PDB file of C-alpha atoms in Angstrom:
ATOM      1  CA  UNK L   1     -10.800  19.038 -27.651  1.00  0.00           C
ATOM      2  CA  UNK L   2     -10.602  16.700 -24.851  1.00  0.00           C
ATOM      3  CA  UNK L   3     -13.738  15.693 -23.059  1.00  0.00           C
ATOM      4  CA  UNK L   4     -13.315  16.527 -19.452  1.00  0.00           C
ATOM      5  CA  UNK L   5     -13.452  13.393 -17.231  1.00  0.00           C
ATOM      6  CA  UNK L   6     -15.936  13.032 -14.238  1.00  0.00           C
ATOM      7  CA  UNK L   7     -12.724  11.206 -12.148  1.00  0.00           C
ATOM      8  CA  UNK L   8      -9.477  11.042 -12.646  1.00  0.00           C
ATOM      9  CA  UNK L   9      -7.083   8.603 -10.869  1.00  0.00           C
ATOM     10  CA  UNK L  10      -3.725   8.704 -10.045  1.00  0.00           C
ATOM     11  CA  UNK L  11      -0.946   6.156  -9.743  1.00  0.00           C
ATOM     12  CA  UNK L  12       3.043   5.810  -9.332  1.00  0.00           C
ATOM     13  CA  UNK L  13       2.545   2.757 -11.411  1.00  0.00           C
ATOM     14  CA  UNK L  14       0.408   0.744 -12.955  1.00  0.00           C
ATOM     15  CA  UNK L  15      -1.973  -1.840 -10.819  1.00  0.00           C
ATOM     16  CA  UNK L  16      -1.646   1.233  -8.024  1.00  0.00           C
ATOM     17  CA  UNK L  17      -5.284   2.582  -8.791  1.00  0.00           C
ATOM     18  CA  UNK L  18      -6.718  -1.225  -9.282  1.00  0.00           C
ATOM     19  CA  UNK L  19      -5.203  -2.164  -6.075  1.00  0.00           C
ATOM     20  CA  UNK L  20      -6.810   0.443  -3.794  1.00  0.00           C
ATOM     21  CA  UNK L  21     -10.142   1.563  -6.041  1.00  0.00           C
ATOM     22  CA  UNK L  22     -10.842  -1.348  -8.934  1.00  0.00           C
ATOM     23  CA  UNK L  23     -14.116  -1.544  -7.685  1.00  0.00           C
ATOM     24  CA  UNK L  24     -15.189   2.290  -6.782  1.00  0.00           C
ATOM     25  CA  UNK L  25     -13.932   3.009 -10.739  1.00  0.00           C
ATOM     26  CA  UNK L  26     -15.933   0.011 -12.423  1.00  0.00           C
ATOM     27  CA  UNK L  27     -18.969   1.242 -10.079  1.00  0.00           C
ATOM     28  CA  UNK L  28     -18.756   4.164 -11.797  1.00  0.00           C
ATOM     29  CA  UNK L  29     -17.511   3.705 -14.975  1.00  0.00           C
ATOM     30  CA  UNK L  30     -20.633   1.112 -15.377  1.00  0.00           C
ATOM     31  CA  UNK L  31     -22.719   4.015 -14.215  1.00  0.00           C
ATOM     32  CA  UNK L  32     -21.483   6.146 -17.198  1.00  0.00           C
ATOM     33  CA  UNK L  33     -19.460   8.544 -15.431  1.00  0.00           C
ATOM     34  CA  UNK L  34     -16.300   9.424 -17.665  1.00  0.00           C
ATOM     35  CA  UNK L  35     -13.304   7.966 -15.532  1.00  0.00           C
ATOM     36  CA  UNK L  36      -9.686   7.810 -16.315  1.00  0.00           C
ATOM     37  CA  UNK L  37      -6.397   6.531 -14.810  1.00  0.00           C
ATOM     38  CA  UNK L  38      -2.539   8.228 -15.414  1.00  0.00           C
ATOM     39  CA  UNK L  39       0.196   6.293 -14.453  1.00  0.00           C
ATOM     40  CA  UNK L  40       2.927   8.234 -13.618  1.00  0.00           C
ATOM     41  CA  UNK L  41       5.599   5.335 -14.434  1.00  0.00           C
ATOM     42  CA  UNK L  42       5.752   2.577 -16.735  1.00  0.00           C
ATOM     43  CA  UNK L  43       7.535   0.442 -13.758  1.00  0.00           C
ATOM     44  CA  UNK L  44      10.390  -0.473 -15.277  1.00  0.00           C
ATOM     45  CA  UNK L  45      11.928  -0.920 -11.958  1.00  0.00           C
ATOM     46  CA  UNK L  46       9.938  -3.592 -11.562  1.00  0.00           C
ATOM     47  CA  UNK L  47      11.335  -7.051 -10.268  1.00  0.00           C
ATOM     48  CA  UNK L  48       9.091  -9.452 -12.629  1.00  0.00           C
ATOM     49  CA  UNK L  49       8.002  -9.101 -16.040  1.00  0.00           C
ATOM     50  CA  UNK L  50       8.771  -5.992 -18.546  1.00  0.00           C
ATOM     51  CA  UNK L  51       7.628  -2.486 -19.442  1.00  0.00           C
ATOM     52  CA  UNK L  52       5.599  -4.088 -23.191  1.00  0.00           C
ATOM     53  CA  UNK L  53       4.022  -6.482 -20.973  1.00  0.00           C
ATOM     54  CA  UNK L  54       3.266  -4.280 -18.226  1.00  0.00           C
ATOM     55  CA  UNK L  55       1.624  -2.097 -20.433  1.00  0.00           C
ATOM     56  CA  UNK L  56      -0.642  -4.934 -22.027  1.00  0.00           C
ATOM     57  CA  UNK L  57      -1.923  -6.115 -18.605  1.00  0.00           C
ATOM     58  CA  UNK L  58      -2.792  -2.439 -18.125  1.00  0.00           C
ATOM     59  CA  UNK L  59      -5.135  -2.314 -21.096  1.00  0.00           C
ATOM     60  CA  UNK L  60      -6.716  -5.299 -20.329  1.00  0.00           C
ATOM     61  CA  UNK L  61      -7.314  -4.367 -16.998  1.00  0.00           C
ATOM     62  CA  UNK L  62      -8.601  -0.922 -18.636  1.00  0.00           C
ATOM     63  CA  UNK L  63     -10.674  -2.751 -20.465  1.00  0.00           C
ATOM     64  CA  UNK L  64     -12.105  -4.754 -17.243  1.00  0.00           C
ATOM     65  CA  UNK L  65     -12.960  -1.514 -15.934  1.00  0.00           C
ATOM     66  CA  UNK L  66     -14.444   0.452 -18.854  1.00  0.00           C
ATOM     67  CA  UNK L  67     -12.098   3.163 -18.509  1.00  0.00           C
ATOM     68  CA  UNK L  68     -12.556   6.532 -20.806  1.00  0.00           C
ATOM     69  CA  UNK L  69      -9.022   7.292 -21.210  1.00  0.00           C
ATOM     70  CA  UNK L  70      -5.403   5.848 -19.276  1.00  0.00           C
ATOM     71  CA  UNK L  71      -2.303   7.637 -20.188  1.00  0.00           C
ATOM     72  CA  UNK L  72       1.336   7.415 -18.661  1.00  0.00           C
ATOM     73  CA  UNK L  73       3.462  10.271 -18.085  1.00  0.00           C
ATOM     74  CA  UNK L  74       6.737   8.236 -18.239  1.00  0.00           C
ATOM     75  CA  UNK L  75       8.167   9.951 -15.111  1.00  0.00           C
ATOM     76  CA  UNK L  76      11.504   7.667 -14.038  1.00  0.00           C
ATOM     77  CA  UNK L  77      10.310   4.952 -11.575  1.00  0.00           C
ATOM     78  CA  UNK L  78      12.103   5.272  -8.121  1.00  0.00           C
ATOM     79  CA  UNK L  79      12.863   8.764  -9.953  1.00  0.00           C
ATOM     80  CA  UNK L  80       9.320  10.496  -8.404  1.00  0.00           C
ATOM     81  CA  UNK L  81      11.206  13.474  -6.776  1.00  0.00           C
ATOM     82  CA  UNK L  82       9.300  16.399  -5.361  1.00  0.00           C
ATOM     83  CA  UNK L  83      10.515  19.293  -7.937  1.00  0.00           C
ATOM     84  CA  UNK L  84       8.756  21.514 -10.730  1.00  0.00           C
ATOM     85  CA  UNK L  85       9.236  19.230 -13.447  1.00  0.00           C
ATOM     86  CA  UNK L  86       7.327  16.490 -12.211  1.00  0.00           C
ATOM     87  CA  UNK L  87       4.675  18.624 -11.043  1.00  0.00           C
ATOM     88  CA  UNK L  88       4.306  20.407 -13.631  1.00  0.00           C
ATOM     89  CA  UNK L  89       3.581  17.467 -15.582  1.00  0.00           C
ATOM     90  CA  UNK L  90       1.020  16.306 -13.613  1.00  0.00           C
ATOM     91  CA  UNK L  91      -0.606  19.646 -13.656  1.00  0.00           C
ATOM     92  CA  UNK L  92      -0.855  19.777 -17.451  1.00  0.00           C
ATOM     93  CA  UNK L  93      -2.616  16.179 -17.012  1.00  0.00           C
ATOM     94  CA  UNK L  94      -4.856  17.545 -14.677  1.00  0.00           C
ATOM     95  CA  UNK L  95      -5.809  20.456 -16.534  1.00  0.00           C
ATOM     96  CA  UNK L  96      -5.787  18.641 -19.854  1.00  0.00           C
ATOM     97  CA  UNK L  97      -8.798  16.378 -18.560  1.00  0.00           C
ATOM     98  CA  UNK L  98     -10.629  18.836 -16.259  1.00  0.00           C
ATOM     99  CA  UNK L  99     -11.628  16.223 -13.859  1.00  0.00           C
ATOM    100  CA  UNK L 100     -14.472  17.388 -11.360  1.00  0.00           C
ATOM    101  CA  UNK L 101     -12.790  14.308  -8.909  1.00  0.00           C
ATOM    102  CA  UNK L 102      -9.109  13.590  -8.077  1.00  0.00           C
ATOM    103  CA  UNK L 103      -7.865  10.353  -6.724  1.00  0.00           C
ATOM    104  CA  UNK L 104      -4.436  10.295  -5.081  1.00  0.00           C
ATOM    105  CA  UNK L 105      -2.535   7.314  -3.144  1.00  0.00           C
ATOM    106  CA  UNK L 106      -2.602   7.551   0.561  1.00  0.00           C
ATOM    107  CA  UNK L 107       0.367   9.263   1.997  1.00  0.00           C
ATOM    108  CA  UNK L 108       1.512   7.054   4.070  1.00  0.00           C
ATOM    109  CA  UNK L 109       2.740   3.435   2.406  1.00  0.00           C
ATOM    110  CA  UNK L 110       5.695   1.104   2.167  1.00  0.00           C
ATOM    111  CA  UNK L 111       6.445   2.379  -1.087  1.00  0.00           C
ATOM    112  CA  UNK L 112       8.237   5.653  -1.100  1.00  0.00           C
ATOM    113  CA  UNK L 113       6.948   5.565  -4.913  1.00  0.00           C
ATOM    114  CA  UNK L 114       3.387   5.856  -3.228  1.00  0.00           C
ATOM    115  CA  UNK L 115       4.337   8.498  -1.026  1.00  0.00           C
ATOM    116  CA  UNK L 116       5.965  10.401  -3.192  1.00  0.00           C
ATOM    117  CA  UNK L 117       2.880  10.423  -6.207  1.00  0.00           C
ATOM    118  CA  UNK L 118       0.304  11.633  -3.009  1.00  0.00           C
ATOM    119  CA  UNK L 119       2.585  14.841  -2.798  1.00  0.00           C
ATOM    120  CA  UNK L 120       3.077  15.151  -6.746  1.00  0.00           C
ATOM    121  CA  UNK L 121      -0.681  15.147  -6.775  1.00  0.00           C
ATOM    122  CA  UNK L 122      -1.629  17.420  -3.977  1.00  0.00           C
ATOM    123  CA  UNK L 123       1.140  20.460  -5.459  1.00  0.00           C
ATOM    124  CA  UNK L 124      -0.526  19.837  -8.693  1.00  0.00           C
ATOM    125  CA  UNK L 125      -4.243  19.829  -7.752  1.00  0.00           C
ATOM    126  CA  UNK L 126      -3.309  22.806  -6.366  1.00  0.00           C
ATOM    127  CA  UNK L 127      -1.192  24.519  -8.884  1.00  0.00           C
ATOM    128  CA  UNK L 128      -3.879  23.302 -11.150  1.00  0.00           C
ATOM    129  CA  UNK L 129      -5.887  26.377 -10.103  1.00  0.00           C
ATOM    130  CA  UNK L 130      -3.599  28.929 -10.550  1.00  0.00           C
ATOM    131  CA  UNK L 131      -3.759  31.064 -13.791  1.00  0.00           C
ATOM    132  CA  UNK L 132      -0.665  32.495 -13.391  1.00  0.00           C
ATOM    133  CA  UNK L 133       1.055  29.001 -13.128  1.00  0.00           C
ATOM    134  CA  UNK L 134       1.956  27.236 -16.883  1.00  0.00           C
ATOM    135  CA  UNK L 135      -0.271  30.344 -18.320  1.00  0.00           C
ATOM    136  CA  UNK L 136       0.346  28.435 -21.646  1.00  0.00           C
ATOM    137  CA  UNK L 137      -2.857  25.911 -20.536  1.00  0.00           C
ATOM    138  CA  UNK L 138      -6.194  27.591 -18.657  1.00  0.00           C
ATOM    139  CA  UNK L 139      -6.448  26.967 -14.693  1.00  0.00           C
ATOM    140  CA  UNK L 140      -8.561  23.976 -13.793  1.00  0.00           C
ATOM    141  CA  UNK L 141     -10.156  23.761 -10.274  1.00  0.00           C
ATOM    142  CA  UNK L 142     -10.581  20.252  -8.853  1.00  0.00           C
ATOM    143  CA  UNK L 143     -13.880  20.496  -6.885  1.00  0.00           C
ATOM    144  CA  UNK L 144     -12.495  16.866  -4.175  1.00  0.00           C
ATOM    145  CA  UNK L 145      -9.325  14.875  -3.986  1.00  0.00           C
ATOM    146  CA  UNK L 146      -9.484  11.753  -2.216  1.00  0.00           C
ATOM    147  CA  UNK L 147      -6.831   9.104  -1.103  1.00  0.00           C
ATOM    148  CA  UNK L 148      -6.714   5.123  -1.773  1.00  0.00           C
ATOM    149  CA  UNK L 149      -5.144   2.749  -0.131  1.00  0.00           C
ATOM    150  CA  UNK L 150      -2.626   0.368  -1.732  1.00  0.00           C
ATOM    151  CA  UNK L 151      -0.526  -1.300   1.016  1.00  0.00           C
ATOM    152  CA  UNK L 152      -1.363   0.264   4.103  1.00  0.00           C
ATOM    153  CA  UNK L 153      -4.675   1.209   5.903  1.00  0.00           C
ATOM    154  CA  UNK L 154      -5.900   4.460   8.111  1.00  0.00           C
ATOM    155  CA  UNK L 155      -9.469   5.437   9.346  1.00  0.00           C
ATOM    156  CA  UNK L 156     -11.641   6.042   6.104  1.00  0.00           C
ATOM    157  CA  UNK L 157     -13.393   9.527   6.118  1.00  0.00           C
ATOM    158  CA  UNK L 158     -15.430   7.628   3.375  1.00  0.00           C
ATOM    159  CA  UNK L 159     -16.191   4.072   2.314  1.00  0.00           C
ATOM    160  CA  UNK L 160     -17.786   2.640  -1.381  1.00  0.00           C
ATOM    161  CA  UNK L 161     -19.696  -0.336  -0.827  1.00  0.00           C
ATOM    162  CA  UNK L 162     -17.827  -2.482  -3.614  1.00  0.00           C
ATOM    163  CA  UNK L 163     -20.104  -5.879  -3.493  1.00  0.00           C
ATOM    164  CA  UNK L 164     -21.558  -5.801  -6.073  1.00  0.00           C
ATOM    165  CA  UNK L 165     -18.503  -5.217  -8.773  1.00  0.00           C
ATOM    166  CA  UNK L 166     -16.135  -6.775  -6.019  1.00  0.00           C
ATOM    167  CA  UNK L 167     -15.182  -9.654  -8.569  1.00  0.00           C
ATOM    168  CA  UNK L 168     -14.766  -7.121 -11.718  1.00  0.00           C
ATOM    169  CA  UNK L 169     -11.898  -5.594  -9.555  1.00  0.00           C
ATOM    170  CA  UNK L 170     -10.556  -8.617  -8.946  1.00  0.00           C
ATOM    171  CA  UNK L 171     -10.082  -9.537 -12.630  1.00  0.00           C
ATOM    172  CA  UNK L 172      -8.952  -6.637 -13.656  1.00  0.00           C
ATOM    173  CA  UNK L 173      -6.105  -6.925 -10.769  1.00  0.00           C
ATOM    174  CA  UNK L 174      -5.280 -10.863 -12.194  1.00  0.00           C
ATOM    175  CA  UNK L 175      -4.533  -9.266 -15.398  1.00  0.00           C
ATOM    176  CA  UNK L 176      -1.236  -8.063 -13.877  1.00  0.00           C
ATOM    177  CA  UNK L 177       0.279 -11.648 -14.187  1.00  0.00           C
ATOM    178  CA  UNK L 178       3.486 -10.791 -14.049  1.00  0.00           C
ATOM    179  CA  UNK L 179       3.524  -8.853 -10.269  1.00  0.00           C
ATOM    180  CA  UNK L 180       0.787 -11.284  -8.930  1.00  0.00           C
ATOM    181  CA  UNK L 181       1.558 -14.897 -10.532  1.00  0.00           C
ATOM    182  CA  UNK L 182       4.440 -16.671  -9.777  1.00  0.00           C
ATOM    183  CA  UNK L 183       5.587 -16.601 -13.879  1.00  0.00           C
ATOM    184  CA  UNK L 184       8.589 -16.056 -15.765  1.00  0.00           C
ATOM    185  CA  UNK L 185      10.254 -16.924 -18.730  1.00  0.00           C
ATOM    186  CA  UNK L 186      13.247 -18.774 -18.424  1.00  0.00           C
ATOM    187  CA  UNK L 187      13.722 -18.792 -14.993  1.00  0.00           C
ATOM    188  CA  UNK L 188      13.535 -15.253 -15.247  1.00  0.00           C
ATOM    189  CA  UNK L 189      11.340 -14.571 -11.751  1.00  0.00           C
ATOM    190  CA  UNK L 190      11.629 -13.722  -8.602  1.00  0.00           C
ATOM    191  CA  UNK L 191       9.953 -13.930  -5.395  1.00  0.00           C
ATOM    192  CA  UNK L 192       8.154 -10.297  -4.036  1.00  0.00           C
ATOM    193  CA  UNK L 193       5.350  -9.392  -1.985  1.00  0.00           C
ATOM    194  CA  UNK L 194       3.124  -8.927  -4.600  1.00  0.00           C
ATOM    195  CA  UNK L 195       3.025 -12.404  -5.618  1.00  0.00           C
ATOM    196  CA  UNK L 196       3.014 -13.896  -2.508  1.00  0.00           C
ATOM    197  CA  UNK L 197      -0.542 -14.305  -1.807  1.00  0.00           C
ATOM    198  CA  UNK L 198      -0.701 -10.246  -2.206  1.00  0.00           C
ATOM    199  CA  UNK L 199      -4.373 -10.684  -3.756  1.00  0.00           C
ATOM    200  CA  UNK L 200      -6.004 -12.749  -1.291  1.00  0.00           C
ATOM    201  CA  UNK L 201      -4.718  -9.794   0.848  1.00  0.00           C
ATOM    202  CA  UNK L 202      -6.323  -7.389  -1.480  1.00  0.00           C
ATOM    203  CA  UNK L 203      -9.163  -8.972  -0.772  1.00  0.00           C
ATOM    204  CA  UNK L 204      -9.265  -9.556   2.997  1.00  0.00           C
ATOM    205  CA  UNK L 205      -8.840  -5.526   3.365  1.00  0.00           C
ATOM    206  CA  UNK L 206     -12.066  -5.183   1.200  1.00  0.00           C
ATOM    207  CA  UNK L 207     -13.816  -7.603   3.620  1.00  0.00           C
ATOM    208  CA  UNK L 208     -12.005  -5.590   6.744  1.00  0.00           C
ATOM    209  CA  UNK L 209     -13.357  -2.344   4.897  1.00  0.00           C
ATOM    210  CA  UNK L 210     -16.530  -3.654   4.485  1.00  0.00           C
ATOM    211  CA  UNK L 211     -17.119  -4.996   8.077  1.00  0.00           C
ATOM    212  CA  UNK L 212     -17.689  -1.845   9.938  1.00  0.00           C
ATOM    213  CA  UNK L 213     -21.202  -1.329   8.010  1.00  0.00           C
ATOM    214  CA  UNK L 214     -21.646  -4.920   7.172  1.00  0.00           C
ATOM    215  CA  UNK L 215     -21.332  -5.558   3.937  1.00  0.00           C
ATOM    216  CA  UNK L 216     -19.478  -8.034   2.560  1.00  0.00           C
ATOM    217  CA  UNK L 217     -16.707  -5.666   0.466  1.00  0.00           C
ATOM    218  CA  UNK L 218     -15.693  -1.671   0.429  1.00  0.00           C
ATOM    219  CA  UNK L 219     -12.821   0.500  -0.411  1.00  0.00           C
ATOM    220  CA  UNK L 220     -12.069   3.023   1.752  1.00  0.00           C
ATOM    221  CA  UNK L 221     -11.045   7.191   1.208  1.00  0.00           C
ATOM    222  CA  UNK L 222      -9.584   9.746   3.097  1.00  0.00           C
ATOM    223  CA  UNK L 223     -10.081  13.478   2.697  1.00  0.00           C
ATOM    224  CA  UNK L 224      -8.080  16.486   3.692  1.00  0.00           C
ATOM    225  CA  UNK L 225     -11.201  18.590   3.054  1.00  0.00           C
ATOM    226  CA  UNK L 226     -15.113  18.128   4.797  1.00  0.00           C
ATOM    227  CA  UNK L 227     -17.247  15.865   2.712  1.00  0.00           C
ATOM    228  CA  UNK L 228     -20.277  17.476   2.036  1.00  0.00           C
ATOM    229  CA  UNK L 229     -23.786  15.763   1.492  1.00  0.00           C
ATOM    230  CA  UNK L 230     -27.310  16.733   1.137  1.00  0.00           C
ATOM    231  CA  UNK L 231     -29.712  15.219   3.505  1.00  0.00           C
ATOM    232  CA  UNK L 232     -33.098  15.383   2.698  1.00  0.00           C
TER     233      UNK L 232
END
């Protein structure tokens, strides 16, 4: 039996979760909280580099981040259409790891892959639930679902003061040579955003984050639901 995770993270491809929330999962993995990433994708769409080695930089960057468990569903990149297939995969996923937590990309991005893996998650998180839905695995009910940012930025409902672990998301983000180095193998590169100075810009949104409670780093969330605390 699997061991339910505390958080579970989700991403069109891999570096998605890194990009927006390296440092919230490290914080928390490091605190011994059971966290996990799925890539939908394996990126094979990808301009630089190759699905093997894509899939190396993502366990080392797993293993910057003391992850519990990554898996990829192998949905087609550019191929993340809204329909019951899809879902349904992501639904078993959910329900396969019980997380308390779900993390989603923000749904609004330049990347229609981005946009499109918000929705997948939000139908399954939902469908999740249901015991009448895929009756051949038992409902799951996520208790939050949150939304990273990977390219572009809205007014956080929540922020993670990241200072502290800022530089443990920042190697497990270099480990992703291929989309953020300018490397190839016989001349076999090309120029994209992502490698392009895309880190330092990484970074400067942490410090941007950060800056509205003064602290040098933070990764912001946004919630459809109330976020509840206890005072006092």
């Amino acid at each position: 039996m699997t061991k339910p995770l505390d958080i579970l993270i989700f991403g069109a491809h891999p570096d998605d979760a890194e990009i927006g929330m390296g440092g919230t999962i490290y914080k928390h993995s490091a605190a011994g909280y059971r966290v996990g990433i799925c890539d939908l994708t394996y990126a094979e769409m990808s301009s630089n580099g190759t699905v093997e080695l894509r899939q190396q930089e993502a366990n080392a960057a797993s293993d910057v981040l003391k992850l519990s468990m990554r898996s990829n569903l192998g949905l087609p990149d550019r191929g993340l259409w809204i329909g019951p297939e899809n879902i349904a995969a992501i639904t078993r996923e959910i329900r396969k790891h019980k997380p308390k937590i779900v993390f989603a990309p923000y749904w609004e991005d330049r990347h229609p892959d981005h946009i499109a893996c918000s929705k997948l998650v939000q139908e399954a998180v939902f469908n999740a639930k249901l015991r009448r839905y895929e009756t051949d695995t038992p409902a799951h009910t996520v208790e939050q679902c949150y939304f990273y940012f990977i390219n572009d930025v809205a007014e956080s409902d929540l922020l993670v003061d990241i200072t502290d672990c800022h530089e443990q998301k920042m190697e497990a983000l270099r480990a992703y040579r291929t989309q953020f180095e300018a490397v190839g193998v016989n001349n076999d590169f090309v120029q994209t955003p992502l490698n392009q100075g895309y880190l330092e810009r990484v970074e400067a949104k942490d410090r941007m984050l950060g800056q509205k409670k003064m602290i040098p780093y933070a990764e912001g969330f946004v919630t459809k639901l109330p976020y509840m605390v206890n005072l006092f």
